[in-house]
Short mmCIF file of C-alpha atoms and ligand atoms in Angstrom, two decimals:
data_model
loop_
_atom_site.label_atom_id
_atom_site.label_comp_id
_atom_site.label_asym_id
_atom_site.label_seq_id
_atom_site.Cartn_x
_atom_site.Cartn_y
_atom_site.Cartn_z
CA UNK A 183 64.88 116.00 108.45
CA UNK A 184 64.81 115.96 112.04
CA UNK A 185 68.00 114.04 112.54
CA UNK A 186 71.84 116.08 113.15
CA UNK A 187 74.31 115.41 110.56
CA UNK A 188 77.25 113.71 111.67
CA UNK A 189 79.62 115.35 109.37
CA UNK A 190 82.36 112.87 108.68
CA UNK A 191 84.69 115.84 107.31
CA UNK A 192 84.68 117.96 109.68
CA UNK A 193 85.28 115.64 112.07
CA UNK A 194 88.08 114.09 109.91
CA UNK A 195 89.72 117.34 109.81
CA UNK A 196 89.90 117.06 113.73
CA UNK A 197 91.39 113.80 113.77
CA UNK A 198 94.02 115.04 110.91
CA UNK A 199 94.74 117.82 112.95
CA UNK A 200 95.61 115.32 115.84
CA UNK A 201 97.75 113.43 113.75
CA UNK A 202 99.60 116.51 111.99
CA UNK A 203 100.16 117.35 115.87
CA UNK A 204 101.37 114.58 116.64
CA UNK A 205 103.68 114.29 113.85
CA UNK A 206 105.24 117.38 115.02
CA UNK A 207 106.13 115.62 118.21
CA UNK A 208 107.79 112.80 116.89
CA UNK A 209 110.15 114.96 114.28
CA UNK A 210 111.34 116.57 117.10
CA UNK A 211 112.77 113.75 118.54
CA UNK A 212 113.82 113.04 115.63
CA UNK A 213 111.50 110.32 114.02
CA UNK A 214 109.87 111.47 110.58
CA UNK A 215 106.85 108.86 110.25
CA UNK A 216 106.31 106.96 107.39
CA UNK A 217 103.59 105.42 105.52
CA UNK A 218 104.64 102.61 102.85
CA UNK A 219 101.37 102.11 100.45
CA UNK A 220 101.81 99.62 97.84
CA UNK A 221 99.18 99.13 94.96
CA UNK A 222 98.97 96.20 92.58
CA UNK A 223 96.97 96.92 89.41
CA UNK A 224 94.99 99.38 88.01
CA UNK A 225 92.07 99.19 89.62
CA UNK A 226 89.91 102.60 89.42
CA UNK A 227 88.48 102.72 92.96
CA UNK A 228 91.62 101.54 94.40
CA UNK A 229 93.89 104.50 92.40
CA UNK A 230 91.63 106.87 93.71
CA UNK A 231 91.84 105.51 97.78
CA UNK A 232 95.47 105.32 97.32
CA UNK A 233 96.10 108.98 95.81
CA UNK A 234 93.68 110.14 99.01
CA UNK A 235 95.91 108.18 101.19
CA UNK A 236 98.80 109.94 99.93
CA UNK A 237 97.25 113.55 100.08
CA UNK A 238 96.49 112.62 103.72
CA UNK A 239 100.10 111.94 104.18
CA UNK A 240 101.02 115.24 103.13
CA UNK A 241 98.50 117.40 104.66
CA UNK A 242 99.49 115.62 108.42
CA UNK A 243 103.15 116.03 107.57
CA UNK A 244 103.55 112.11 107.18
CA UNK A 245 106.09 111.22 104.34
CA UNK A 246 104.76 108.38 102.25
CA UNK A 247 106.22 106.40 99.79
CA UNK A 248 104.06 104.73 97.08
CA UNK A 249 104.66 101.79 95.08
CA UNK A 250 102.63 101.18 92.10
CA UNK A 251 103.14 97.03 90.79
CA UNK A 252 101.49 96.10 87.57
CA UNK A 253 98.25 93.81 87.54
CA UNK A 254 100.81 91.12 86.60
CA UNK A 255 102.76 91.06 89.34
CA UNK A 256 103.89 87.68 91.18
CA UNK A 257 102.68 87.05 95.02
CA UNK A 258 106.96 86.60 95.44
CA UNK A 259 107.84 89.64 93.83
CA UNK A 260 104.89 90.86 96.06
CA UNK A 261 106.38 89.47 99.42
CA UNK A 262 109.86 90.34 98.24
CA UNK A 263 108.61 94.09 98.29
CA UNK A 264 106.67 93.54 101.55
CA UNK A 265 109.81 92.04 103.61
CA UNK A 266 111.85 95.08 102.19
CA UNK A 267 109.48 97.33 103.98
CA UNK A 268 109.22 95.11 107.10
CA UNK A 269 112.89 95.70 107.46
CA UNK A 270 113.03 99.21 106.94
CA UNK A 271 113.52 100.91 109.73
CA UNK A 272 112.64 104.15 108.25
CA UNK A 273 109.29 103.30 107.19
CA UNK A 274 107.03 103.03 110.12
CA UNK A 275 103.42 101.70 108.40
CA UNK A 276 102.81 99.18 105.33
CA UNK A 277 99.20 99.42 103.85
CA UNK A 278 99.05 97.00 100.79
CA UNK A 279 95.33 98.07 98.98
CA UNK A 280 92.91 95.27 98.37
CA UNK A 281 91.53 93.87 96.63
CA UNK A 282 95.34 92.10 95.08
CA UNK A 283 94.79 90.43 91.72
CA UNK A 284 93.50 86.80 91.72
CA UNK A 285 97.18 85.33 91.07
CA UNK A 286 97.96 86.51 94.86
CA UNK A 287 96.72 85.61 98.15
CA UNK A 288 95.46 88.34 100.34
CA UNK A 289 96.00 85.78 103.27
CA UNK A 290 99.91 85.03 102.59
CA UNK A 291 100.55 89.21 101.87
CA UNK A 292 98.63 90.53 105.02
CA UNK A 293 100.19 87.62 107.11
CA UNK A 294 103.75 89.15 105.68
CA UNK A 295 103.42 92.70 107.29
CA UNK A 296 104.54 92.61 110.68
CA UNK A 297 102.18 93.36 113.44
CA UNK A 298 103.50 96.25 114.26
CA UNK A 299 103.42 97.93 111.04
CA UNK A 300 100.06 96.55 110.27
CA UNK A 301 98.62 100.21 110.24
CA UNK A 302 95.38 98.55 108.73
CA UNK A 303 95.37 96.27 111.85
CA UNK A 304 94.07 93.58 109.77
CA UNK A 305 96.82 91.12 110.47
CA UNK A 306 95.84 88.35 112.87
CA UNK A 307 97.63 89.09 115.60
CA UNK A 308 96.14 92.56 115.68
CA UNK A 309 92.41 91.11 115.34
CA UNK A 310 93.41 88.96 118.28
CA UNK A 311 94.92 91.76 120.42
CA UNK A 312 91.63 93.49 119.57
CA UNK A 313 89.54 90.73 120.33
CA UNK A 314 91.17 90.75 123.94
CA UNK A 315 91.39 94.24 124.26
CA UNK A 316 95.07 94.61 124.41
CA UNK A 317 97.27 97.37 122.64
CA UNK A 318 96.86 96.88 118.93
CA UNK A 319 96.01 99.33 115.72
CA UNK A 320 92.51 99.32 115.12
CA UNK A 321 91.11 98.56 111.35
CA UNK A 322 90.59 102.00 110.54
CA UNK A 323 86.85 102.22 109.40
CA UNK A 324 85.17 100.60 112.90
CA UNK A 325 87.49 102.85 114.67
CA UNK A 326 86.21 106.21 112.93
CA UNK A 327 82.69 104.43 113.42
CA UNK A 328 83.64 104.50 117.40
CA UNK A 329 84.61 108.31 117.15
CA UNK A 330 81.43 109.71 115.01
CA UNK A 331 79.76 108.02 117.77
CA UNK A 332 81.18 109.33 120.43
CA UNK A 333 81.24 113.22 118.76
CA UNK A 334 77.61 112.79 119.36
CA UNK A 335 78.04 112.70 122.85
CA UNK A 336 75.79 109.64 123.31
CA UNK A 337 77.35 107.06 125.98
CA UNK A 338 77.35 103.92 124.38
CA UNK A 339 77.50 102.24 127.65
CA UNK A 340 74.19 99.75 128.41
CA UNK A 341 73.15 100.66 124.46
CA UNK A 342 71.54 98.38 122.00
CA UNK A 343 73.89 98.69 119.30
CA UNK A 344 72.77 96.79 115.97
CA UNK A 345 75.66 95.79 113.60
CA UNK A 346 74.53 94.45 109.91
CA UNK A 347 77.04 93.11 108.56
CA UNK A 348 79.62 90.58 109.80
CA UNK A 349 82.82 91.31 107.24
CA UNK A 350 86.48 90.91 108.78
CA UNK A 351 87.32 94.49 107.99
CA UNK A 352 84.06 96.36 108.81
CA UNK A 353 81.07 93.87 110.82
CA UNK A 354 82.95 92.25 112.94
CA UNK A 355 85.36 94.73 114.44
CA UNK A 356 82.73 97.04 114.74
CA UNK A 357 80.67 94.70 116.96
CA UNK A 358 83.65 94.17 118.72
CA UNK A 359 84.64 97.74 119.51
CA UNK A 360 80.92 98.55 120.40
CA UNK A 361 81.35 95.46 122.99
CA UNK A 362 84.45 97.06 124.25
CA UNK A 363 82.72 100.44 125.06
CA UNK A 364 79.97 98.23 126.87
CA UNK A 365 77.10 98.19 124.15
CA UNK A 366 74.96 95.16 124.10
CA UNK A 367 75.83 94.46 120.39
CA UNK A 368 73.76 92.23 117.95
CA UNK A 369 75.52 91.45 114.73
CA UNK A 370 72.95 90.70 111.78
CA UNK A 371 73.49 89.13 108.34
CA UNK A 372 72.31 87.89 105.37
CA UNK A 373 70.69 84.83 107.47
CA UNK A 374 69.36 86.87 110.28
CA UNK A 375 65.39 86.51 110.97
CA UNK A 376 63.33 89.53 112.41
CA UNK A 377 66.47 92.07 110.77
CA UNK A 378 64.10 94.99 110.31
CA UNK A 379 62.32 94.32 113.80
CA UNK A 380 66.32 94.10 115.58
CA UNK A 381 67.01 97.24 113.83
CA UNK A 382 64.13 98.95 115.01
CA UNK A 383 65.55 97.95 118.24
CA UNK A 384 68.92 99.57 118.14
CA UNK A 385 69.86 102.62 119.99
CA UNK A 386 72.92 102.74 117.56
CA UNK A 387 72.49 100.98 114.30
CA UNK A 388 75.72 100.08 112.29
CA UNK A 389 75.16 99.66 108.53
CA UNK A 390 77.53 97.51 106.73
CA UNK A 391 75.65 95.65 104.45
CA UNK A 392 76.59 97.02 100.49
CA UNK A 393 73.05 97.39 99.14
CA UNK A 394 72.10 100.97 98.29
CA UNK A 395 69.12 101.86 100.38
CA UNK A 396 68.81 98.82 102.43
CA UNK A 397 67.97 100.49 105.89
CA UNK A 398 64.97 101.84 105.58
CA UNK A 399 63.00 104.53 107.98
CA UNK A 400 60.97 101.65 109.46
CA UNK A 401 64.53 100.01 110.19
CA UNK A 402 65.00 103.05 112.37
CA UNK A 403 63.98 103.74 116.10
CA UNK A 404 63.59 107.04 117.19
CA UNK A 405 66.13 108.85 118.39
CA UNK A 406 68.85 106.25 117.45
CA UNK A 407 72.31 107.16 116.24
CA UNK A 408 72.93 105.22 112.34
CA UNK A 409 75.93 105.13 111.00
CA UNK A 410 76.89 104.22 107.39
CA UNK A 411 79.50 102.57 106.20
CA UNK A 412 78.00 101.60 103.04
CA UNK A 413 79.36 103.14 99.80
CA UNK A 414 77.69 102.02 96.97
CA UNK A 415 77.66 103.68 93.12
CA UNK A 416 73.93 103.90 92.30
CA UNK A 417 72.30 103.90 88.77
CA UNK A 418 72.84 107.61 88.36
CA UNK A 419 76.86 107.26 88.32
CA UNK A 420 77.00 108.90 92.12
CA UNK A 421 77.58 106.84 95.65
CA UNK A 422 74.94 105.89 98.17
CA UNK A 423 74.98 104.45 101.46
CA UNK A 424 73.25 101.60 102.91
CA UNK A 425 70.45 103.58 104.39
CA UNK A 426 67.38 105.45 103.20
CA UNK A 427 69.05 108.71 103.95
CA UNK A 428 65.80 111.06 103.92
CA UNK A 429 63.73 108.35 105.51
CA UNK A 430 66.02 107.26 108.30
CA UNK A 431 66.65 111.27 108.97
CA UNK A 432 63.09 111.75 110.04
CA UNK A 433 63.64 109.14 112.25
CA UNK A 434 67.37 109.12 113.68
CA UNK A 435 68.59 111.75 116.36
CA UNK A 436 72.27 111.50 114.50
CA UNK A 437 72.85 110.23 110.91
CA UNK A 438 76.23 109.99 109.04
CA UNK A 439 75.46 111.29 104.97
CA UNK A 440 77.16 109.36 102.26
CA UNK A 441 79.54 110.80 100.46
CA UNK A 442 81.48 112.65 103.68
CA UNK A 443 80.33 110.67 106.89
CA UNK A 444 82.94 107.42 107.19
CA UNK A 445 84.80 107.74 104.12
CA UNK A 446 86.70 110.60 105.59
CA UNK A 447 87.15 109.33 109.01
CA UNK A 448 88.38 106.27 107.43
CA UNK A 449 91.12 107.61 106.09
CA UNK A 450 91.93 109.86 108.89
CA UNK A 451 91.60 107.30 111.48
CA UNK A 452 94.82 105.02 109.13
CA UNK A 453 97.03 108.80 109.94
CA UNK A 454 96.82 108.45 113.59
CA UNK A 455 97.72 104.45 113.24
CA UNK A 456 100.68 105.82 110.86
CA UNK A 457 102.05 108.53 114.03
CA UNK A 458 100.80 105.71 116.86
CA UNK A 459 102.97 102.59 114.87
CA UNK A 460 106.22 105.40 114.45
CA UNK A 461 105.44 106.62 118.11
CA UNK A 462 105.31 102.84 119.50
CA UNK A 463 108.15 101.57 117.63
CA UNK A 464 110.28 104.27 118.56
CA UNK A 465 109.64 104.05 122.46
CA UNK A 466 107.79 107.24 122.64
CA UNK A 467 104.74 108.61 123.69
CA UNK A 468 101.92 110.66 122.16
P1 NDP B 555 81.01 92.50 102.60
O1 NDP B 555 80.32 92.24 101.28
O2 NDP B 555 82.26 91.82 102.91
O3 NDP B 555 79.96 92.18 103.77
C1 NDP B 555 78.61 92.52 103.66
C2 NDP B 555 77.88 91.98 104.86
O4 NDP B 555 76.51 92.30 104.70
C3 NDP B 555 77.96 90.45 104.99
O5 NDP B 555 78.22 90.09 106.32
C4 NDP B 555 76.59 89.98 104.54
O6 NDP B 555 76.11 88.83 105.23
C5 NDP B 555 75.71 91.16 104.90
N1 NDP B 555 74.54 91.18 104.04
C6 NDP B 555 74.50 91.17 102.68
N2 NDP B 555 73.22 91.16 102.26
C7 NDP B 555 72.46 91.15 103.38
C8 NDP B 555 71.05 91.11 103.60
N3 NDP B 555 70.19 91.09 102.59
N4 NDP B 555 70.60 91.10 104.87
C9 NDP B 555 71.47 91.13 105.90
N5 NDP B 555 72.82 91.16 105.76
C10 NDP B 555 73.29 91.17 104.50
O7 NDP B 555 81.15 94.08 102.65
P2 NDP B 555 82.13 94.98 103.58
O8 NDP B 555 81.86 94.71 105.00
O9 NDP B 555 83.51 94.93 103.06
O10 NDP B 555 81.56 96.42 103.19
C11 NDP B 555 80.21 96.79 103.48
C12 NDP B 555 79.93 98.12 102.82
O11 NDP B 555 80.78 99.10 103.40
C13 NDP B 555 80.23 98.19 101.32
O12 NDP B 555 79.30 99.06 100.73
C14 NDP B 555 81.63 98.78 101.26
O13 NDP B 555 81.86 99.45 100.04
C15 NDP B 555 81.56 99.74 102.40
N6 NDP B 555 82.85 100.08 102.98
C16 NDP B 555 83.06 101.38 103.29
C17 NDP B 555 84.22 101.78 103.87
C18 NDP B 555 84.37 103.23 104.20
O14 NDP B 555 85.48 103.67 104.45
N7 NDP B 555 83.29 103.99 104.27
C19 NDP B 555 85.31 100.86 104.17
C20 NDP B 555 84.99 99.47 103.90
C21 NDP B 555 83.78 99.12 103.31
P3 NDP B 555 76.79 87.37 105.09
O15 NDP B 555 78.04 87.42 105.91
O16 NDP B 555 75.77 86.46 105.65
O17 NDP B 555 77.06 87.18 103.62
#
């Protein structure tokens, strides 16, 4: 492997660290942020993001408050819940986990969390103030795809930056966010001609795909940063990423590993929404 690891934990940790600070700044002005996390169901995957979520909480001094809902429950009993939160002063960010059982509309539930408690900033009006590059919370996993970037030290001004993928929570506003720092950004997807030849093209390549394996070391230019996104639980019961990791690493000058590159900064990326949305709506500054 010629590549450096872009060690998502580590660089987590950091970010944490920034938030725990942060944290201590608002309590003494009196503001004790809050993180409302609401799960519906008992969905395996989603248990285990929202008991992470929690821990996160507690390690940056964030108080959270989790509601568990059975699989059954109505979208009104859902909304009810929501609108309780939206009026609570005291709770500063509402993250409801999705997938939501097929009885309830994602739509009608993220469109119920105001904007600025929308710590997922996957609201509308936040992916419009994104889109225009206004104040907003960033969706959490393109923004710690921004940050392992930028730990490299590359300047992703004037890059070729390659997105695959074109999802509302992970394609898209990473192509967007890459625009904002000035890449030249192509977004591929599953209709995209000449994928492997763009890839081979791309000073930073973005995989967001969810196929084990799909970039491959020909996919790779030399010297490029790759980041992936991709978490995906192969045939031998453990999680992959989108990319070839060995192959790709003889290529890439910086590679994120799967587990421990995004998943980390994921999460700590939705702390520092949590002490920015308590900061903002309490008129002070970080
Ligand atoms: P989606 O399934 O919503 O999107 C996948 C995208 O990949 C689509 O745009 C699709 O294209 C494209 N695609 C699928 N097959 C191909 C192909 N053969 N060639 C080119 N493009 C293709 O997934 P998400 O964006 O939600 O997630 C992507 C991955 O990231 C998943 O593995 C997910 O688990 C992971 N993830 C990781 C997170 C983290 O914290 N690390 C957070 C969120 C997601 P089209 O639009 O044309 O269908």
């Amino acid at each position: 492997m010629s590549a450096q690891l872009i060690d998502g934990k580590a660089l987590a940790a950091e970010v944490k660290a920034e938030a725990a600070a942060e944290t201590e700044h608002l309590k003494a002005q009196g503001v004790h942020p809050c993180l409302a996390v609401i799960l519906v169901g008992e969905d395996p995957a989603s248990q285990v993001y929202v008991r992470g979520k929690v821990n996160d909480c507690k390690a940056c001094g964030i108080e959270s408050r989790e509601y568990r809902l059975p699989a059954d429950t109505t979208q009104s009993d859902l909304l009810a819940l929501v609108g309780e939160l939206a009026a609570d002063r005291a709770v500063h960010g509402i993250l409801v986990q999705l997938p939501l059982p097929a009885q309830i509309d994602e739509k009608a539930v993220i469109n119920a969390i105001p904007p600025e408690k929308d710590v997922d900033g996957f609201s509308p009006v936040n992916v419009g103030l994104m889109q225009i590059g206004e104040e907003c919370y960033l969706p959490c996993t393109p923004a710690g795809c921004i940050r392992m970037i930028q730990s490299t030290g590359t300047d992703i001004s004037g890059k070729h930056a390659v997105v695959i993928g074109r999802s509302n929570i992970v394609g898209k506003p990473a192509a967007l966010l890459l625009l904002a720092e000035n890449a030249t950004v192509t977004v591929c997807h599953s209709r995209t001609k000449n994928l492997k030849h763009l890839c081979a093209n791309a000073d930073i390549l973005v995989a967001a795909v969810g196929r084990e394996g799909f970039v491959t070391g020909d996919m790779v230019k030399p010297g490029a940063v790759v980041i992936d996104v991709g978490i995906n639980r192969g045939a031998d019961g453990k999680l992959h990423g989108d990319v070839n990791f060995a192959e790709a690493a003889e290529k890439a000058a910086f590679i994120t590993p799967v587990p421990g590159g995004v998943g980390p900064m994921t999460r700590a990326m939705l702390m520092k929404n949590t002490t920015c949305a308590a900061a903002r709506q309490n008129g002070i500054t970080l």
